PDB file of C-alpha atoms in Angstrom:
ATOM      1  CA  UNK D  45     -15.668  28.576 -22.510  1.00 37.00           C
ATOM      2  CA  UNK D  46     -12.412  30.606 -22.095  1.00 42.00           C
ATOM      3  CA  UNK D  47     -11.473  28.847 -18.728  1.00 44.00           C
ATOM      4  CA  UNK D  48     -11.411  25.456 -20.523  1.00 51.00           C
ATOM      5  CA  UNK D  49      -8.646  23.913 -19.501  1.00 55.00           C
ATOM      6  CA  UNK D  50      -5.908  23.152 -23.060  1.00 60.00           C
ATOM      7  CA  UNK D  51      -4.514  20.314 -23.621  1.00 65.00           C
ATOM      8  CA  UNK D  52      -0.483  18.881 -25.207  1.00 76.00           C
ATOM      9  CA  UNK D  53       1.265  22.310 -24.565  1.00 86.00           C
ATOM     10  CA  UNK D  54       4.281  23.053 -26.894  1.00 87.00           C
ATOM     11  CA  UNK D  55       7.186  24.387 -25.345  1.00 91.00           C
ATOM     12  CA  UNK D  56       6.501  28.014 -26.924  1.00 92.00           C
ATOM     13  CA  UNK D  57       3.653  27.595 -24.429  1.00 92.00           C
ATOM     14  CA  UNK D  58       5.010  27.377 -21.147  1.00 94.00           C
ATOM     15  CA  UNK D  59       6.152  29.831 -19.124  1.00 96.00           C
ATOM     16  CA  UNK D  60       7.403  30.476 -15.281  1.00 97.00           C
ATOM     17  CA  UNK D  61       4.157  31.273 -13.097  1.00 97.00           C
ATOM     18  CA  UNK D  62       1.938  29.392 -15.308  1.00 95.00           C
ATOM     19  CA  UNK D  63      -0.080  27.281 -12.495  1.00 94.00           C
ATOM     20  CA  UNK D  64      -2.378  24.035 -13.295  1.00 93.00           C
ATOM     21  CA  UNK D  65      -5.192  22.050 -11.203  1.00 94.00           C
ATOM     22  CA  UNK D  66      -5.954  18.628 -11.704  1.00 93.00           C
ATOM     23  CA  UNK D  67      -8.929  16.444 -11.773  1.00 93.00           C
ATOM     24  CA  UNK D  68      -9.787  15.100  -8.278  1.00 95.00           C
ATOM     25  CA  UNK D  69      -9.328  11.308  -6.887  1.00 96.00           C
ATOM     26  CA  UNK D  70     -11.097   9.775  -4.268  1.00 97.00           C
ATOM     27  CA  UNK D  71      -9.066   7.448  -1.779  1.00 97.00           C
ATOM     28  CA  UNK D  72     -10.715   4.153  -1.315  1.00 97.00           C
ATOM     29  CA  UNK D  73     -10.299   1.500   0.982  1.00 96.00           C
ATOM     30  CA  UNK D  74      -9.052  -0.751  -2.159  1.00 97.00           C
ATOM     31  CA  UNK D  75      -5.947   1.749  -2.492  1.00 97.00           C
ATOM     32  CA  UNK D  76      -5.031   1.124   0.675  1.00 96.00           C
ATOM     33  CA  UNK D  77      -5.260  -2.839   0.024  1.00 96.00           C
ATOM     34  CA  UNK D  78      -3.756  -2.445  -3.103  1.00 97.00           C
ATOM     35  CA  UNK D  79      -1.212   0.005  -2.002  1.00 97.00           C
ATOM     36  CA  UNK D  80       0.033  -2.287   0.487  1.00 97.00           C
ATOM     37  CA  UNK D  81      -0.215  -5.594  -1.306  1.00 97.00           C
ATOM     38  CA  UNK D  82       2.435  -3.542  -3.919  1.00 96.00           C
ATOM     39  CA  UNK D  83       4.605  -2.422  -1.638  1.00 96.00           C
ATOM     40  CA  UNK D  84       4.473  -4.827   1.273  1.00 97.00           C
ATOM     41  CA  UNK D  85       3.744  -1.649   3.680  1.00 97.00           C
ATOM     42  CA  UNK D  86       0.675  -3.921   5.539  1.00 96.00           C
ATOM     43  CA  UNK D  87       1.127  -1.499   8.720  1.00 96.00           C
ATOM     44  CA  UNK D  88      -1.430  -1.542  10.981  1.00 96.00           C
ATOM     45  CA  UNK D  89      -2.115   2.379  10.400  1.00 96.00           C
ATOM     46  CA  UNK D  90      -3.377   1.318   7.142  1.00 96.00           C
ATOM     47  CA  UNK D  91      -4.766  -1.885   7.229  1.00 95.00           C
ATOM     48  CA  UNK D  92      -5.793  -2.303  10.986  1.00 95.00           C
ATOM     49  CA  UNK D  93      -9.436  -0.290  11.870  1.00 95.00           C
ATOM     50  CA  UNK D  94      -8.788  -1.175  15.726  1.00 97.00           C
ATOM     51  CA  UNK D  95      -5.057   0.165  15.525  1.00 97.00           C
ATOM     52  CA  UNK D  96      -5.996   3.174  13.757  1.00 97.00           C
ATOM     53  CA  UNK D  97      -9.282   4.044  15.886  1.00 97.00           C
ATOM     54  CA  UNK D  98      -6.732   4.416  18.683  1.00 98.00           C
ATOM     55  CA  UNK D  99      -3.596   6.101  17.132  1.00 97.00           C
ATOM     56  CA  UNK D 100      -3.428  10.152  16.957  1.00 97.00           C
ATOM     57  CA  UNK D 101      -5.379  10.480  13.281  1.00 97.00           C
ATOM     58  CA  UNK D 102      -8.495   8.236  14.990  1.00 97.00           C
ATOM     59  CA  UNK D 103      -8.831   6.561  11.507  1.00 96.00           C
ATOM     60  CA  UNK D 104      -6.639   4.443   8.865  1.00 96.00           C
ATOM     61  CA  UNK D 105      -4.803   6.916   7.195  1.00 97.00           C
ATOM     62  CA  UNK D 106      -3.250   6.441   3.188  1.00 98.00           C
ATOM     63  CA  UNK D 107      -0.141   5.518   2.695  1.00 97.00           C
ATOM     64  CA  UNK D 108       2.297   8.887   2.491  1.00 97.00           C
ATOM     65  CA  UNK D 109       4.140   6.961  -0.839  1.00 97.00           C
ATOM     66  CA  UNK D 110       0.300   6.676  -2.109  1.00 97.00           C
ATOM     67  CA  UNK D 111      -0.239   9.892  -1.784  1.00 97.00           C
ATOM     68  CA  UNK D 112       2.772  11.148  -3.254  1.00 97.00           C
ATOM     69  CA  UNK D 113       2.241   8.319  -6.387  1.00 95.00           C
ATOM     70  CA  UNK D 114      -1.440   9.970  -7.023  1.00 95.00           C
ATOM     71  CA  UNK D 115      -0.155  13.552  -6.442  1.00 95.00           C
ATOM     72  CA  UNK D 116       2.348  12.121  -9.748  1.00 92.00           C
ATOM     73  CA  UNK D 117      -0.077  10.419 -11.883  1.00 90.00           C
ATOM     74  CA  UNK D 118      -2.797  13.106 -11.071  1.00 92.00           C
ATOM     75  CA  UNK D 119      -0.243  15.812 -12.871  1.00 90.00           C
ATOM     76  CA  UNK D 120       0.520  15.141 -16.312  1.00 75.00           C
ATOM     77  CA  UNK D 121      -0.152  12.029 -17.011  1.00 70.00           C
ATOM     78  CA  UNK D 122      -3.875  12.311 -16.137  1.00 70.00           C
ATOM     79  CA  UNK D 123      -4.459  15.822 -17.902  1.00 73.00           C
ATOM     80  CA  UNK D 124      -2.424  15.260 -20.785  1.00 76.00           C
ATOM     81  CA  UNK D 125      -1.617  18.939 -20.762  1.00 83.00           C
ATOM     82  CA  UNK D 126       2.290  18.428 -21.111  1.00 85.00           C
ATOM     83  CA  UNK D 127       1.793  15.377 -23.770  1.00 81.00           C
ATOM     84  CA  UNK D 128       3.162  16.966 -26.469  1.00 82.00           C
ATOM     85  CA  UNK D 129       6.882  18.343 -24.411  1.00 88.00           C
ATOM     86  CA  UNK D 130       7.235  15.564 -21.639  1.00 89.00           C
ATOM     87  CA  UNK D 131       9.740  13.197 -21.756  1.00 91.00           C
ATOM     88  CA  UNK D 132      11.000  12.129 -18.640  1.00 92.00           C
ATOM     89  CA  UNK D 133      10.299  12.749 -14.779  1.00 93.00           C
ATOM     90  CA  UNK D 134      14.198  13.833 -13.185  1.00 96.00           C
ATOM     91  CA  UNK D 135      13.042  14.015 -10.075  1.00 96.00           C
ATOM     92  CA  UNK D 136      11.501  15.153  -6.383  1.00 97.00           C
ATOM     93  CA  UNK D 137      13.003  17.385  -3.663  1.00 97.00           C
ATOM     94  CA  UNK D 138      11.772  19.277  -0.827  1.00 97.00           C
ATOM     95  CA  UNK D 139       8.733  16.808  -0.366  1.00 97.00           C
ATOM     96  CA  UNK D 140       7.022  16.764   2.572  1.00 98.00           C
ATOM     97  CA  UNK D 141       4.302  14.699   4.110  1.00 98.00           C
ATOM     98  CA  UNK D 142       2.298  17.829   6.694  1.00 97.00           C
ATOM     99  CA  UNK D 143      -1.181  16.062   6.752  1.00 97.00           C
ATOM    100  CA  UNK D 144      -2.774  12.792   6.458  1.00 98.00           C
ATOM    101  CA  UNK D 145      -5.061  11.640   3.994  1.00 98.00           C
ATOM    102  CA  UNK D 146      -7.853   9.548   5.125  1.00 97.00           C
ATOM    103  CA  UNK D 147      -9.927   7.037   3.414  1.00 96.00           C
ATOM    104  CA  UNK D 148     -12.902   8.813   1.891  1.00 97.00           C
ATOM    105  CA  UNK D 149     -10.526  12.298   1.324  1.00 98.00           C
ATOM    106  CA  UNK D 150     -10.888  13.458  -2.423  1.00 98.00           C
ATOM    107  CA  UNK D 151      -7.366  14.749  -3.389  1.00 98.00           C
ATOM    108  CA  UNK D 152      -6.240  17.334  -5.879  1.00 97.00           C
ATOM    109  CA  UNK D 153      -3.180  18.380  -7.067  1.00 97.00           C
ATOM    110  CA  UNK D 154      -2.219  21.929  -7.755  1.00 97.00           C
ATOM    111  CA  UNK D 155       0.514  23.059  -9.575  1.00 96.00           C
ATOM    112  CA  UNK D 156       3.123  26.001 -11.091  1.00 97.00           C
ATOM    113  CA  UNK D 157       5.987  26.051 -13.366  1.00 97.00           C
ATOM    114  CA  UNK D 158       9.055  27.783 -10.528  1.00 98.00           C
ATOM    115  CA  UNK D 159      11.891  27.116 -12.961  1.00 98.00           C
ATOM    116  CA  UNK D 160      11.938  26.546 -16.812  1.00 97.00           C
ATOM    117  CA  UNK D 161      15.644  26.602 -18.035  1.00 96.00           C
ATOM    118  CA  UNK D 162      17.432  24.906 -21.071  1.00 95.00           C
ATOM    119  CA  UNK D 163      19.179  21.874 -21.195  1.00 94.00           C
ATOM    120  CA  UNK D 164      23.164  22.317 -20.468  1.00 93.00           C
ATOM    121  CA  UNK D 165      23.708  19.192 -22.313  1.00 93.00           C
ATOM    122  CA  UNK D 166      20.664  18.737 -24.859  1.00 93.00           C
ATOM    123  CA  UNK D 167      19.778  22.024 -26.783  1.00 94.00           C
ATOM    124  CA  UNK D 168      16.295  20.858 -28.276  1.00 95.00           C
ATOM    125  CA  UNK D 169      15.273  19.834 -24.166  1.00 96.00           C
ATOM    126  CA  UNK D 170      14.668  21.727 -21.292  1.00 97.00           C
ATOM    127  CA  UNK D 171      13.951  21.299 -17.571  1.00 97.00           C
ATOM    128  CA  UNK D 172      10.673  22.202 -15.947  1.00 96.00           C
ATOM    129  CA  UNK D 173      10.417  22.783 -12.246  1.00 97.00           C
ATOM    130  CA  UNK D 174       7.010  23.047 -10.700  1.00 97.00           C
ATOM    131  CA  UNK D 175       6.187  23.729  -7.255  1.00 98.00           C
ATOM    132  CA  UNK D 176       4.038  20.869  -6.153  1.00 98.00           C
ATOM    133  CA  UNK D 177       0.811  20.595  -3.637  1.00 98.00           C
ATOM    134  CA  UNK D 178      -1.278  17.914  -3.339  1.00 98.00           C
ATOM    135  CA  UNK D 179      -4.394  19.535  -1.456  1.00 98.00           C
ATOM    136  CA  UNK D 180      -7.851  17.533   0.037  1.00 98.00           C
ATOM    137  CA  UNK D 181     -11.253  18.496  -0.794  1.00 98.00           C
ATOM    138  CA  UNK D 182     -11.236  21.163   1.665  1.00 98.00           C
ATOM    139  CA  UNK D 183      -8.066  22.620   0.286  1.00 97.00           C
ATOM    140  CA  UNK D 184      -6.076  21.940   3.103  1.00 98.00           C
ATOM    141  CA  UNK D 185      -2.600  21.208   1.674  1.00 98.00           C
ATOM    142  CA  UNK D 186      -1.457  17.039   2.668  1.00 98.00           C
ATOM    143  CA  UNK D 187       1.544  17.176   0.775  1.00 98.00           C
ATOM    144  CA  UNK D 188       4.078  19.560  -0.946  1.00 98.00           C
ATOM    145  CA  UNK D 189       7.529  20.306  -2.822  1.00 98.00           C
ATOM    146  CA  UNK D 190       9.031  20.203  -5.950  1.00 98.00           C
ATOM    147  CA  UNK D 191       9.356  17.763  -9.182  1.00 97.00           C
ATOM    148  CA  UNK D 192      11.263  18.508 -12.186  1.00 97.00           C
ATOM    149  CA  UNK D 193      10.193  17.463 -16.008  1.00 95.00           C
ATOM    150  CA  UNK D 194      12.564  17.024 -18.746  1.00 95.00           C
ATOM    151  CA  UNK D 195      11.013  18.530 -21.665  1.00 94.00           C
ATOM    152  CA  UNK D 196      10.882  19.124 -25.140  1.00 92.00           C
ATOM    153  CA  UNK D 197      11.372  21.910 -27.348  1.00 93.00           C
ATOM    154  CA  UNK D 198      10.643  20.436 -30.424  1.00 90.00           C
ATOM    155  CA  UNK D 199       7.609  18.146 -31.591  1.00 81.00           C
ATOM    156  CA  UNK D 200       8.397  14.486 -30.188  1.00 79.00           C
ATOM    157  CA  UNK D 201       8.008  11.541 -32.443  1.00 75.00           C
ATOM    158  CA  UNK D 202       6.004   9.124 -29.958  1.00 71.00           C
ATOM    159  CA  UNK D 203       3.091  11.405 -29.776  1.00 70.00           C
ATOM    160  CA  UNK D 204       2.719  11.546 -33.613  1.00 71.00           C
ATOM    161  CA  UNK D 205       3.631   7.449 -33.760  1.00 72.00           C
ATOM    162  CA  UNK D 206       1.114   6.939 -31.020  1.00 71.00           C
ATOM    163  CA  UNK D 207      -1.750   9.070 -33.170  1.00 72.00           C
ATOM    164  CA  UNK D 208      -4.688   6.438 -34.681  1.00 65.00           C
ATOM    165  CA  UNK D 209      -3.342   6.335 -38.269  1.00 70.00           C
ATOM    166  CA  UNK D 210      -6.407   6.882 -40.847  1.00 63.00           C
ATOM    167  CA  UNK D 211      -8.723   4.008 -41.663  1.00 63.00           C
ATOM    168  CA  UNK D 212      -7.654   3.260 -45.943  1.00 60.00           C
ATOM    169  CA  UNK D 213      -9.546   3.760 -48.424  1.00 59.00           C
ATOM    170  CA  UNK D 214      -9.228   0.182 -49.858  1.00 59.00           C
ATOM    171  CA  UNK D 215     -11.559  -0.572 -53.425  1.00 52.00           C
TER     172      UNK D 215
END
């Protein structure tokens, strides 16, 4: 069982070139619907099977934004791997959108630290970089670039607030 996968990484833990894979997600036809009742993006790539059938991809295709939402919720917040350092998401850049992902595509995100470098303002925080791709079930990459993680070098407080306290021992 050495390749099972840890989980709430302290900071002593990470390192530059350490690389992660998340669980898989199917795309659905109700996160399409859902997708676009959230956002209001009810184009007829997404939600029309006539317009689609005749556009380039021959099919609806997801949403780019719902793609790059899973490829986020997919990463830490599904594997709880960074639970114990994360505290905030700073930010995207270089993303691109290079393939679509159809209705039926299982998506996975892969994942590796680039950058890990200290706070300049906050000396018990740091700032994660990871090289991003968000890859289908055939591994060909749909989406790709770069989000950064504020993190924590010290234990944080929520996680041991959020823990079930013990049941008491009451007479």
């Amino acid at each position: 069982m050495g390749n099972e996968r840890k989980l709430g990484y302290a900071y002593a833990d990470l390192h530059v070139g350490m690389s992660f894979r998340s669980p898989g997600r199917t795309i659905t036809d109700a996160d399409l619907v859902a997708f676009a009742g959230l956002t209001g993006d009810y184009s007829e790539l997404h939600t029309s099977e006539v317009y689609a059938k005749n556009s380039q991809f021959g099919r609806r295709v997801a949403h780019g934004m719902l793609g790059l939402a899973y490829a986020h919720g997919l990463m830490w917040a599904r594997t709880g791997e960074l639970r114990e350092t994360a505290i905030a998401f700073l930010g995207i850049t270089d993303w691109k959108f290079v393939g679509p992902i159809f209705v039926g595509d299982t998506v996975f995100v892969n994942y590796r630290i680039a950058e890990l470098r200290d706070s300049k303002s906050r000396p018990t925080q740091a700032i994660a970089t990871f090289e991003v791709e968000l890859v289908n079930q055939d591994g060909k990459v749909v989406q790709r670039g770069r989000k950064a993680l504020l993190v924590s070098k010290v234990p944080l407080t929520a996680v041991e607030a959020s823990k079930a306290p013990s049941m008491s021992q009451d007479a």
